[in-house]
């Protein structure tokens, strides 16, 4: 379990956020101001720091500077109020992972914490064990299933009815939910419906008895990834859970990469205060603007490449350069071979050129290239306005999970 240091001077907000972070399966240490936060950071050595930017005495930026000086690898997420976006972007230049606007959107916080956990686990080659909720009202098969699933190194929470399933789901973040269709107090279909209304970041598998096929189909419409008939075949169950986990990790990775691409676009767009990525670079500011943009992009932990339509490389950020053993001039087979060091394995020149063609036809969209079980590349079009308008493609990469 990763440890989170939460620094927030508003007592009510801090306690509510701490409760949510604990639900997300983190240990939480709370600090009521920046000074106490720095002291706790030095004594508790947290993996992640959540801090408000605007605080009395020692503000969030000073916390950021201190944390990064003492522990450059610590992931930091900052909270910003109205009018503090400039400061938030400056914080990202200092190595902050993400910023969240107040009032805090809990889904956005969950995603930021997920991104931070992913980076920590990949950096240290640690495996994150999934949490599974098992809801089955018959005691003997429930105990048997729990024992089998725990042998797979999965954390299993077993309950005997739908109300207990919903209560456990509310209190602890789950990755996979196993639900019997027919349960006392609250049936599986209604429990799934209420769970989806609370949180959509999980996959569900339904157990059905003879004659329950219609209910199983309704469960699939409510977002269940699969259903299994009882008595449950154990090999089939494990295989189905593994496929569900693969889908869950892939969907999370897509959300994480999309957010990182949003941050990259915000940073670039911030140069000209435009919402779309248009760099207005005229002759008298070309060098200064490009240097500024490059410094901002270098602060993003995700490997990024900017290319021409002909696959010539215009720019690679620091994370990308560090991942390669040479400096390529264009997207070619040698570069694709080196990208395997990042976990980008199933990628071809044809895939990239096809994605670029689509972007030039539909400039406002994102193109996603799946390059492995959990790896992908996100592409988007950017425009540079100088003496002439030029278009480039920004590629953000996410390699295979280390586990």
PDB file of C-alpha atoms in Angstrom, residues 63-354:
ATOM      1  CA  UNK A  63       6.159  22.487  -0.570  1.00  0.00           C
ATOM      2  CA  UNK A  64       6.712  21.365  -4.165  1.00  0.00           C
ATOM      3  CA  UNK A  65      10.246  22.802  -4.268  1.00  0.00           C
ATOM      4  CA  UNK A  66      11.160  21.193  -0.944  1.00  0.00           C
ATOM      5  CA  UNK A  67       9.728  17.771  -1.795  1.00  0.00           C
ATOM      6  CA  UNK A  68      11.405  17.673  -5.214  1.00  0.00           C
ATOM      7  CA  UNK A  69      14.727  18.740  -3.682  1.00  0.00           C
ATOM      8  CA  UNK A  70      14.560  16.029  -1.003  1.00  0.00           C
ATOM      9  CA  UNK A  71      13.020  13.287  -3.169  1.00  0.00           C
ATOM     10  CA  UNK A  72      12.809  13.929  -6.939  1.00  0.00           C
ATOM     11  CA  UNK A  73      10.882  10.685  -7.563  1.00  0.00           C
ATOM     12  CA  UNK A  74       8.006  11.525  -5.210  1.00  0.00           C
ATOM     13  CA  UNK A  75       4.808  12.066  -7.185  1.00  0.00           C
ATOM     14  CA  UNK A  76       3.001  15.338  -6.426  1.00  0.00           C
ATOM     15  CA  UNK A  77      -0.576  16.373  -7.230  1.00  0.00           C
ATOM     16  CA  UNK A  78      -1.606  19.967  -6.495  1.00  0.00           C
ATOM     17  CA  UNK A  79      -5.011  21.540  -5.857  1.00  0.00           C
ATOM     18  CA  UNK A  80      -5.712  24.926  -7.446  1.00  0.00           C
ATOM     19  CA  UNK A  81      -8.352  27.546  -6.855  1.00  0.00           C
ATOM     20  CA  UNK A  82      -9.854  30.002  -9.316  1.00  0.00           C
ATOM     21  CA  UNK A  83      -7.207  31.996 -11.169  1.00  0.00           C
ATOM     22  CA  UNK A  84      -4.292  29.749 -10.149  1.00  0.00           C
ATOM     23  CA  UNK A  85      -3.801  27.887 -13.437  1.00  0.00           C
ATOM     24  CA  UNK A  86      -0.576  29.801 -14.153  1.00  0.00           C
ATOM     25  CA  UNK A  87       0.835  28.615 -10.843  1.00  0.00           C
ATOM     26  CA  UNK A  88      -0.349  25.062 -11.524  1.00  0.00           C
ATOM     27  CA  UNK A  89       1.447  24.991 -14.878  1.00  0.00           C
ATOM     28  CA  UNK A  90       4.549  26.380 -13.183  1.00  0.00           C
ATOM     29  CA  UNK A  91       4.235  23.502 -10.697  1.00  0.00           C
ATOM     30  CA  UNK A  92       4.139  21.000 -13.559  1.00  0.00           C
ATOM     31  CA  UNK A  93       7.382  22.531 -14.845  1.00  0.00           C
ATOM     32  CA  UNK A  94       8.822  21.698 -11.425  1.00  0.00           C
ATOM     33  CA  UNK A  95       7.914  18.031 -11.890  1.00  0.00           C
ATOM     34  CA  UNK A  96       4.378  17.909 -10.472  1.00  0.00           C
ATOM     35  CA  UNK A  97       2.346  15.042 -11.937  1.00  0.00           C
ATOM     36  CA  UNK A  98      -1.042  16.777 -12.222  1.00  0.00           C
ATOM     37  CA  UNK A  99      -3.215  19.607 -10.963  1.00  0.00           C
ATOM     38  CA  UNK A 100      -6.874  19.499  -9.939  1.00  0.00           C
ATOM     39  CA  UNK A 101      -9.176  22.482  -9.772  1.00  0.00           C
ATOM     40  CA  UNK A 102     -11.240  23.172  -6.665  1.00  0.00           C
ATOM     41  CA  UNK A 103     -13.826  21.999  -5.787  1.00  0.00           C
ATOM     42  CA  UNK A 104     -12.071  18.671  -6.315  1.00  0.00           C
ATOM     43  CA  UNK A 105     -13.684  16.272  -8.766  1.00  0.00           C
ATOM     44  CA  UNK A 106     -13.248  12.907  -7.041  1.00  0.00           C
ATOM     45  CA  UNK A 107     -13.131  10.989 -10.327  1.00  0.00           C
ATOM     46  CA  UNK A 108     -10.290  13.241 -11.464  1.00  0.00           C
ATOM     47  CA  UNK A 109      -8.514  12.694  -8.138  1.00  0.00           C
ATOM     48  CA  UNK A 110      -8.945   8.933  -8.497  1.00  0.00           C
ATOM     49  CA  UNK A 111      -7.403   9.074 -11.967  1.00  0.00           C
ATOM     50  CA  UNK A 112      -4.484  11.223 -10.776  1.00  0.00           C
ATOM     51  CA  UNK A 113      -3.801   8.803  -7.916  1.00  0.00           C
ATOM     52  CA  UNK A 114      -3.999   5.916 -10.374  1.00  0.00           C
ATOM     53  CA  UNK A 115      -1.456   7.572 -12.653  1.00  0.00           C
ATOM     54  CA  UNK A 116       0.848   8.172  -9.691  1.00  0.00           C
ATOM     55  CA  UNK A 117       0.552   4.531  -8.550  1.00  0.00           C
ATOM     56  CA  UNK A 118       1.243   3.309 -12.068  1.00  0.00           C
ATOM     57  CA  UNK A 119       4.428   5.364 -12.319  1.00  0.00           C
ATOM     58  CA  UNK A 120       5.672   4.258  -8.900  1.00  0.00           C
ATOM     59  CA  UNK A 121       4.970   0.585  -9.564  1.00  0.00           C
ATOM     60  CA  UNK A 122       6.638   0.670 -12.984  1.00  0.00           C
ATOM     61  CA  UNK A 123       9.657   2.552 -11.625  1.00  0.00           C
ATOM     62  CA  UNK A 124      10.211  -0.027  -8.899  1.00  0.00           C
ATOM     63  CA  UNK A 125       8.985  -3.066 -10.871  1.00  0.00           C
ATOM     64  CA  UNK A 126       6.269  -3.640  -8.301  1.00  0.00           C
ATOM     65  CA  UNK A 127       3.066  -5.547  -8.959  1.00  0.00           C
ATOM     66  CA  UNK A 128      -0.230  -4.003  -7.955  1.00  0.00           C
ATOM     67  CA  UNK A 129      -2.588  -6.736  -6.784  1.00  0.00           C
ATOM     68  CA  UNK A 130      -6.221  -6.360  -7.874  1.00  0.00           C
ATOM     69  CA  UNK A 131      -9.080  -6.205  -5.392  1.00  0.00           C
ATOM     70  CA  UNK A 132     -12.010  -8.521  -6.069  1.00  0.00           C
ATOM     71  CA  UNK A 133     -15.482  -8.324  -4.532  1.00  0.00           C
ATOM     72  CA  UNK A 134     -17.162 -11.745  -4.379  1.00  0.00           C
ATOM     73  CA  UNK A 135     -20.906 -11.665  -3.650  1.00  0.00           C
ATOM     74  CA  UNK A 136     -22.437 -15.135  -3.264  1.00  0.00           C
ATOM     75  CA  UNK A 137     -25.156 -16.038  -0.763  1.00  0.00           C
ATOM     76  CA  UNK A 138     -24.304 -19.769  -0.603  1.00  0.00           C
ATOM     77  CA  UNK A 139     -21.557 -20.182   1.989  1.00  0.00           C
ATOM     78  CA  UNK A 140     -19.831 -23.358   0.764  1.00  0.00           C
ATOM     79  CA  UNK A 141     -19.214 -22.239  -2.849  1.00  0.00           C
ATOM     80  CA  UNK A 142     -18.320 -18.722  -1.659  1.00  0.00           C
ATOM     81  CA  UNK A 143     -15.586 -20.004   0.684  1.00  0.00           C
ATOM     82  CA  UNK A 144     -14.303 -22.336  -2.026  1.00  0.00           C
ATOM     83  CA  UNK A 145     -14.169 -19.587  -4.643  1.00  0.00           C
ATOM     84  CA  UNK A 146     -12.418 -17.189  -2.273  1.00  0.00           C
ATOM     85  CA  UNK A 147      -9.742 -19.757  -1.468  1.00  0.00           C
ATOM     86  CA  UNK A 148      -9.094 -20.449  -5.168  1.00  0.00           C
ATOM     87  CA  UNK A 149      -8.954 -16.759  -6.115  1.00  0.00           C
ATOM     88  CA  UNK A 150      -6.578 -15.897  -3.276  1.00  0.00           C
ATOM     89  CA  UNK A 151      -4.134 -18.457  -4.672  1.00  0.00           C
ATOM     90  CA  UNK A 152      -3.840 -16.142  -7.695  1.00  0.00           C
ATOM     91  CA  UNK A 153      -2.518 -13.388  -5.370  1.00  0.00           C
ATOM     92  CA  UNK A 154      -5.794 -11.478  -5.674  1.00  0.00           C
ATOM     93  CA  UNK A 155      -7.238  -9.672  -2.650  1.00  0.00           C
ATOM     94  CA  UNK A 156     -10.756 -11.055  -2.196  1.00  0.00           C
ATOM     95  CA  UNK A 157     -13.601  -9.462  -0.203  1.00  0.00           C
ATOM     96  CA  UNK A 158     -16.438 -11.967   0.188  1.00  0.00           C
ATOM     97  CA  UNK A 159     -20.018 -11.055   1.178  1.00  0.00           C
ATOM     98  CA  UNK A 160     -23.263 -13.018   1.390  1.00  0.00           C
ATOM     99  CA  UNK A 161     -25.877 -10.601   0.023  1.00  0.00           C
ATOM    100  CA  UNK A 162     -26.410  -7.637  -2.270  1.00  0.00           C
ATOM    101  CA  UNK A 163     -26.586  -5.006   0.475  1.00  0.00           C
ATOM    102  CA  UNK A 164     -23.233  -6.114   1.916  1.00  0.00           C
ATOM    103  CA  UNK A 165     -21.784  -6.095  -1.612  1.00  0.00           C
ATOM    104  CA  UNK A 166     -22.897  -2.504  -2.164  1.00  0.00           C
ATOM    105  CA  UNK A 167     -21.644  -1.396   1.268  1.00  0.00           C
ATOM    106  CA  UNK A 168     -18.222  -2.978   0.679  1.00  0.00           C
ATOM    107  CA  UNK A 169     -18.048  -1.430  -2.784  1.00  0.00           C
ATOM    108  CA  UNK A 170     -18.757   2.022  -1.339  1.00  0.00           C
ATOM    109  CA  UNK A 171     -16.067   1.706   1.343  1.00  0.00           C
ATOM    110  CA  UNK A 172     -13.232   0.160  -0.722  1.00  0.00           C
ATOM    111  CA  UNK A 173     -12.184   0.606  -4.349  1.00  0.00           C
ATOM    112  CA  UNK A 174     -12.723  -2.622  -6.309  1.00  0.00           C
ATOM    113  CA  UNK A 175     -11.230  -3.746  -9.594  1.00  0.00           C
ATOM    114  CA  UNK A 176     -13.417  -6.787 -10.295  1.00  0.00           C
ATOM    115  CA  UNK A 177     -16.913  -7.447  -8.945  1.00  0.00           C
ATOM    116  CA  UNK A 178     -18.307 -11.004  -8.994  1.00  0.00           C
ATOM    117  CA  UNK A 179     -22.072 -10.987  -8.418  1.00  0.00           C
ATOM    118  CA  UNK A 180     -24.643 -13.759  -8.177  1.00  0.00           C
ATOM    119  CA  UNK A 181     -27.818 -12.710  -9.979  1.00  0.00           C
ATOM    120  CA  UNK A 182     -30.092 -13.975  -7.197  1.00  0.00           C
ATOM    121  CA  UNK A 183     -29.168 -12.804  -3.688  1.00  0.00           C
ATOM    122  CA  UNK A 184     -31.144 -11.810  -0.604  1.00  0.00           C
ATOM    123  CA  UNK A 185     -31.820  -8.175   0.361  1.00  0.00           C
ATOM    124  CA  UNK A 186     -30.567  -6.825  -2.988  1.00  0.00           C
ATOM    125  CA  UNK A 187     -30.226  -8.867  -6.164  1.00  0.00           C
ATOM    126  CA  UNK A 188     -27.095  -8.801  -8.292  1.00  0.00           C
ATOM    127  CA  UNK A 189     -28.600  -6.764 -11.124  1.00  0.00           C
ATOM    128  CA  UNK A 190     -29.768  -3.937  -8.853  1.00  0.00           C
ATOM    129  CA  UNK A 191     -26.481  -4.014  -6.919  1.00  0.00           C
ATOM    130  CA  UNK A 192     -24.554  -3.657 -10.201  1.00  0.00           C
ATOM    131  CA  UNK A 193     -26.808  -0.816 -11.315  1.00  0.00           C
ATOM    132  CA  UNK A 194     -26.167   1.110  -8.086  1.00  0.00           C
ATOM    133  CA  UNK A 195     -22.421   0.410  -8.238  1.00  0.00           C
ATOM    134  CA  UNK A 196     -22.213   1.808 -11.768  1.00  0.00           C
ATOM    135  CA  UNK A 197     -23.962   4.971 -10.567  1.00  0.00           C
ATOM    136  CA  UNK A 198     -21.270   5.420  -7.890  1.00  0.00           C
ATOM    137  CA  UNK A 199     -18.142   4.519  -9.834  1.00  0.00           C
ATOM    138  CA  UNK A 200     -17.524   3.158 -13.322  1.00  0.00           C
ATOM    139  CA  UNK A 201     -13.880   2.168 -12.828  1.00  0.00           C
ATOM    140  CA  UNK A 202     -14.322  -1.608 -12.424  1.00  0.00           C
ATOM    141  CA  UNK A 203     -15.353  -4.689 -14.353  1.00  0.00           C
ATOM    142  CA  UNK A 204     -18.235  -6.985 -13.365  1.00  0.00           C
ATOM    143  CA  UNK A 205     -18.800 -10.704 -13.917  1.00  0.00           C
ATOM    144  CA  UNK A 206     -22.210 -12.231 -13.207  1.00  0.00           C
ATOM    145  CA  UNK A 207     -23.015 -15.735 -11.910  1.00  0.00           C
ATOM    146  CA  UNK A 208     -26.292 -17.148 -13.224  1.00  0.00           C
ATOM    147  CA  UNK A 209     -28.337 -20.229 -12.452  1.00  0.00           C
ATOM    148  CA  UNK A 210     -30.508 -22.219 -14.816  1.00  0.00           C
ATOM    149  CA  UNK A 211     -33.167 -19.996 -16.368  1.00  0.00           C
ATOM    150  CA  UNK A 212     -31.408 -16.720 -15.450  1.00  0.00           C
ATOM    151  CA  UNK A 213     -30.149 -16.004 -18.970  1.00  0.00           C
ATOM    152  CA  UNK A 214     -32.493 -13.036 -19.465  1.00  0.00           C
ATOM    153  CA  UNK A 215     -31.214 -11.397 -16.262  1.00  0.00           C
ATOM    154  CA  UNK A 216     -27.640 -12.087 -17.358  1.00  0.00           C
ATOM    155  CA  UNK A 217     -28.265 -10.283 -20.651  1.00  0.00           C
ATOM    156  CA  UNK A 218     -29.674  -7.306 -18.720  1.00  0.00           C
ATOM    157  CA  UNK A 219     -26.542  -7.364 -16.555  1.00  0.00           C
ATOM    158  CA  UNK A 220     -24.402  -7.181 -19.693  1.00  0.00           C
ATOM    159  CA  UNK A 221     -26.404  -4.128 -20.743  1.00  0.00           C
ATOM    160  CA  UNK A 222     -25.608  -2.618 -17.334  1.00  0.00           C
ATOM    161  CA  UNK A 223     -21.901  -3.042 -18.002  1.00  0.00           C
ATOM    162  CA  UNK A 224     -21.037  -6.584 -16.942  1.00  0.00           C
ATOM    163  CA  UNK A 225     -18.133  -7.859 -19.007  1.00  0.00           C
ATOM    164  CA  UNK A 226     -19.288 -11.507 -18.924  1.00  0.00           C
ATOM    165  CA  UNK A 227     -21.548 -14.036 -17.199  1.00  0.00           C
ATOM    166  CA  UNK A 228     -20.847 -17.583 -16.024  1.00  0.00           C
ATOM    167  CA  UNK A 229     -23.332 -20.330 -15.311  1.00  0.00           C
ATOM    168  CA  UNK A 230     -23.393 -22.066 -11.945  1.00  0.00           C
ATOM    169  CA  UNK A 231     -21.816 -24.264 -10.799  1.00  0.00           C
ATOM    170  CA  UNK A 232     -18.886 -22.107 -11.834  1.00  0.00           C
ATOM    171  CA  UNK A 233     -16.032 -23.753 -13.714  1.00  0.00           C
ATOM    172  CA  UNK A 234     -12.902 -22.577 -11.874  1.00  0.00           C
ATOM    173  CA  UNK A 235     -10.577 -22.509 -14.883  1.00  0.00           C
ATOM    174  CA  UNK A 236     -13.153 -20.563 -16.853  1.00  0.00           C
ATOM    175  CA  UNK A 237     -13.621 -18.154 -13.943  1.00  0.00           C
ATOM    176  CA  UNK A 238      -9.902 -17.417 -13.632  1.00  0.00           C
ATOM    177  CA  UNK A 239      -9.556 -16.939 -17.389  1.00  0.00           C
ATOM    178  CA  UNK A 240     -12.574 -14.604 -17.417  1.00  0.00           C
ATOM    179  CA  UNK A 241     -11.178 -12.535 -14.533  1.00  0.00           C
ATOM    180  CA  UNK A 242      -7.799 -12.269 -16.285  1.00  0.00           C
ATOM    181  CA  UNK A 243      -9.494 -11.004 -19.449  1.00  0.00           C
ATOM    182  CA  UNK A 244     -11.555  -8.554 -17.392  1.00  0.00           C
ATOM    183  CA  UNK A 245      -8.404  -7.263 -15.677  1.00  0.00           C
ATOM    184  CA  UNK A 246      -6.708  -6.827 -19.039  1.00  0.00           C
ATOM    185  CA  UNK A 247      -9.650  -4.765 -20.259  1.00  0.00           C
ATOM    186  CA  UNK A 248      -9.714  -2.727 -17.044  1.00  0.00           C
ATOM    187  CA  UNK A 249      -5.985  -1.960 -17.195  1.00  0.00           C
ATOM    188  CA  UNK A 250      -6.239  -1.066 -20.875  1.00  0.00           C
ATOM    189  CA  UNK A 251      -9.158   1.304 -20.257  1.00  0.00           C
ATOM    190  CA  UNK A 252      -7.352   2.917 -17.336  1.00  0.00           C
ATOM    191  CA  UNK A 253      -4.191   3.306 -19.414  1.00  0.00           C
ATOM    192  CA  UNK A 254      -6.209   5.040 -22.120  1.00  0.00           C
ATOM    193  CA  UNK A 255      -7.690   7.472 -19.590  1.00  0.00           C
ATOM    194  CA  UNK A 256      -4.254   8.112 -18.077  1.00  0.00           C
ATOM    195  CA  UNK A 257      -2.630   8.776 -21.469  1.00  0.00           C
ATOM    196  CA  UNK A 258      -5.537  10.978 -22.533  1.00  0.00           C
ATOM    197  CA  UNK A 259      -5.091  13.079 -19.381  1.00  0.00           C
ATOM    198  CA  UNK A 260      -1.343  13.347 -19.979  1.00  0.00           C
ATOM    199  CA  UNK A 261      -2.020  14.456 -23.540  1.00  0.00           C
ATOM    200  CA  UNK A 262      -4.528  17.016 -22.228  1.00  0.00           C
ATOM    201  CA  UNK A 263      -1.820  18.382 -19.912  1.00  0.00           C
ATOM    202  CA  UNK A 264       0.651  18.564 -22.796  1.00  0.00           C
ATOM    203  CA  UNK A 265      -1.884  20.428 -24.921  1.00  0.00           C
ATOM    204  CA  UNK A 266      -2.768  22.787 -22.043  1.00  0.00           C
ATOM    205  CA  UNK A 267       0.885  23.605 -21.519  1.00  0.00           C
ATOM    206  CA  UNK A 268       1.446  24.312 -25.208  1.00  0.00           C
ATOM    207  CA  UNK A 269      -1.804  26.242 -25.589  1.00  0.00           C
ATOM    208  CA  UNK A 270      -1.002  28.301 -22.479  1.00  0.00           C
ATOM    209  CA  UNK A 271       1.736  30.077 -24.413  1.00  0.00           C
ATOM    210  CA  UNK A 272      -0.876  31.988 -26.431  1.00  0.00           C
ATOM    211  CA  UNK A 273      -3.878  31.641 -24.073  1.00  0.00           C
ATOM    212  CA  UNK A 274      -5.738  29.629 -26.717  1.00  0.00           C
ATOM    213  CA  UNK A 275      -7.831  26.548 -25.989  1.00  0.00           C
ATOM    214  CA  UNK A 276      -6.576  24.684 -29.043  1.00  0.00           C
ATOM    215  CA  UNK A 277      -2.940  23.841 -29.615  1.00  0.00           C
ATOM    216  CA  UNK A 278      -1.849  26.727 -31.822  1.00  0.00           C
ATOM    217  CA  UNK A 279       1.631  28.107 -31.235  1.00  0.00           C
ATOM    218  CA  UNK A 280       1.744  31.671 -32.554  1.00  0.00           C
ATOM    219  CA  UNK A 281       5.430  32.009 -33.385  1.00  0.00           C
ATOM    220  CA  UNK A 282       6.513  35.095 -35.316  1.00  0.00           C
ATOM    221  CA  UNK A 283      10.057  35.926 -36.307  1.00  0.00           C
ATOM    222  CA  UNK A 284      10.888  38.180 -33.376  1.00  0.00           C
ATOM    223  CA  UNK A 285       9.952  35.532 -30.789  1.00  0.00           C
ATOM    224  CA  UNK A 286      10.648  32.248 -32.571  1.00  0.00           C
ATOM    225  CA  UNK A 287      13.660  31.205 -30.518  1.00  0.00           C
ATOM    226  CA  UNK A 288      12.267  32.312 -27.152  1.00  0.00           C
ATOM    227  CA  UNK A 289       8.849  30.694 -27.726  1.00  0.00           C
ATOM    228  CA  UNK A 290      10.200  27.392 -28.943  1.00  0.00           C
ATOM    229  CA  UNK A 291      12.682  27.212 -26.080  1.00  0.00           C
ATOM    230  CA  UNK A 292       9.885  27.899 -23.610  1.00  0.00           C
ATOM    231  CA  UNK A 293       7.645  25.254 -25.196  1.00  0.00           C
ATOM    232  CA  UNK A 294      10.440  22.678 -25.119  1.00  0.00           C
ATOM    233  CA  UNK A 295      11.138  23.310 -21.444  1.00  0.00           C
ATOM    234  CA  UNK A 296       7.468  22.806 -20.654  1.00  0.00           C
ATOM    235  CA  UNK A 297       7.292  19.583 -22.643  1.00  0.00           C
ATOM    236  CA  UNK A 298      10.457  18.309 -20.957  1.00  0.00           C
ATOM    237  CA  UNK A 299       8.662  18.608 -17.614  1.00  0.00           C
ATOM    238  CA  UNK A 300       6.050  16.031 -18.709  1.00  0.00           C
ATOM    239  CA  UNK A 301       6.977  12.515 -17.503  1.00  0.00           C
ATOM    240  CA  UNK A 302       5.303  10.825 -20.481  1.00  0.00           C
ATOM    241  CA  UNK A 303       7.606  10.162 -23.488  1.00  0.00           C
ATOM    242  CA  UNK A 304       6.552  12.582 -26.259  1.00  0.00           C
ATOM    243  CA  UNK A 305       7.608  12.956 -29.904  1.00  0.00           C
ATOM    244  CA  UNK A 306       6.530  15.721 -32.317  1.00  0.00           C
ATOM    245  CA  UNK A 307       6.761  14.772 -35.987  1.00  0.00           C
ATOM    246  CA  UNK A 308       6.011  16.084 -39.480  1.00  0.00           C
ATOM    247  CA  UNK A 309       3.497  14.350 -41.705  1.00  0.00           C
ATOM    248  CA  UNK A 310       6.443  12.742 -43.528  1.00  0.00           C
ATOM    249  CA  UNK A 311       7.564  11.173 -40.187  1.00  0.00           C
ATOM    250  CA  UNK A 312      10.513  13.540 -39.723  1.00  0.00           C
ATOM    251  CA  UNK A 313      11.090  14.118 -35.997  1.00  0.00           C
ATOM    252  CA  UNK A 314      10.825  17.772 -34.971  1.00  0.00           C
ATOM    253  CA  UNK A 315      11.232  17.320 -31.228  1.00  0.00           C
ATOM    254  CA  UNK A 316      11.530  14.681 -28.511  1.00  0.00           C
ATOM    255  CA  UNK A 317      11.071  15.533 -24.849  1.00  0.00           C
ATOM    256  CA  UNK A 318      13.487  14.546 -22.091  1.00  0.00           C
ATOM    257  CA  UNK A 319      11.556  11.403 -21.113  1.00  0.00           C
ATOM    258  CA  UNK A 320      11.701  10.148 -24.695  1.00  0.00           C
ATOM    259  CA  UNK A 321      15.418  10.857 -25.100  1.00  0.00           C
ATOM    260  CA  UNK A 322      16.240   9.061 -21.857  1.00  0.00           C
ATOM    261  CA  UNK A 323      14.407   5.958 -23.076  1.00  0.00           C
ATOM    262  CA  UNK A 324      16.484   5.648 -26.275  1.00  0.00           C
ATOM    263  CA  UNK A 325      20.136   4.823 -26.856  1.00  0.00           C
ATOM    264  CA  UNK A 326      20.415   7.130 -29.890  1.00  0.00           C
ATOM    265  CA  UNK A 327      18.856  10.310 -31.337  1.00  0.00           C
ATOM    266  CA  UNK A 328      16.705   9.450 -34.361  1.00  0.00           C
ATOM    267  CA  UNK A 329      15.883  11.883 -37.140  1.00  0.00           C
ATOM    268  CA  UNK A 330      12.662  10.225 -38.280  1.00  0.00           C
ATOM    269  CA  UNK A 331      10.213   7.471 -37.442  1.00  0.00           C
ATOM    270  CA  UNK A 332      11.802   4.376 -38.963  1.00  0.00           C
ATOM    271  CA  UNK A 333      12.322   0.691 -38.240  1.00  0.00           C
ATOM    272  CA  UNK A 334      15.369   1.363 -36.055  1.00  0.00           C
ATOM    273  CA  UNK A 335      13.330   3.680 -33.827  1.00  0.00           C
ATOM    274  CA  UNK A 336      10.473   1.173 -33.602  1.00  0.00           C
ATOM    275  CA  UNK A 337      12.960  -1.480 -32.517  1.00  0.00           C
ATOM    276  CA  UNK A 338      14.282   0.839 -29.780  1.00  0.00           C
ATOM    277  CA  UNK A 339      10.750   1.617 -28.616  1.00  0.00           C
ATOM    278  CA  UNK A 340      10.571  -1.965 -27.414  1.00  0.00           C
ATOM    279  CA  UNK A 341      12.688  -0.749 -24.477  1.00  0.00           C
ATOM    280  CA  UNK A 342       9.605   1.272 -23.505  1.00  0.00           C
ATOM    281  CA  UNK A 343       7.332  -1.729 -23.911  1.00  0.00           C
ATOM    282  CA  UNK A 344       6.012  -0.470 -27.268  1.00  0.00           C
ATOM    283  CA  UNK A 345       6.171  -3.752 -29.169  1.00  0.00           C
ATOM    284  CA  UNK A 346       3.361  -4.172 -31.696  1.00  0.00           C
ATOM    285  CA  UNK A 347       3.793  -1.047 -33.822  1.00  0.00           C
ATOM    286  CA  UNK A 348       4.394  -0.507 -37.535  1.00  0.00           C
ATOM    287  CA  UNK A 349       5.171   2.445 -39.795  1.00  0.00           C
ATOM    288  CA  UNK A 350       1.909   1.761 -41.616  1.00  0.00           C
ATOM    289  CA  UNK A 351      -0.113   2.119 -38.393  1.00  0.00           C
ATOM    290  CA  UNK A 352       1.475   5.514 -37.704  1.00  0.00           C
ATOM    291  CA  UNK A 353       1.001   6.848 -41.240  1.00  0.00           C
ATOM    292  CA  UNK A 354      -2.630   5.712 -41.292  1.00  0.00           C
TER     293      UNK A 354
END
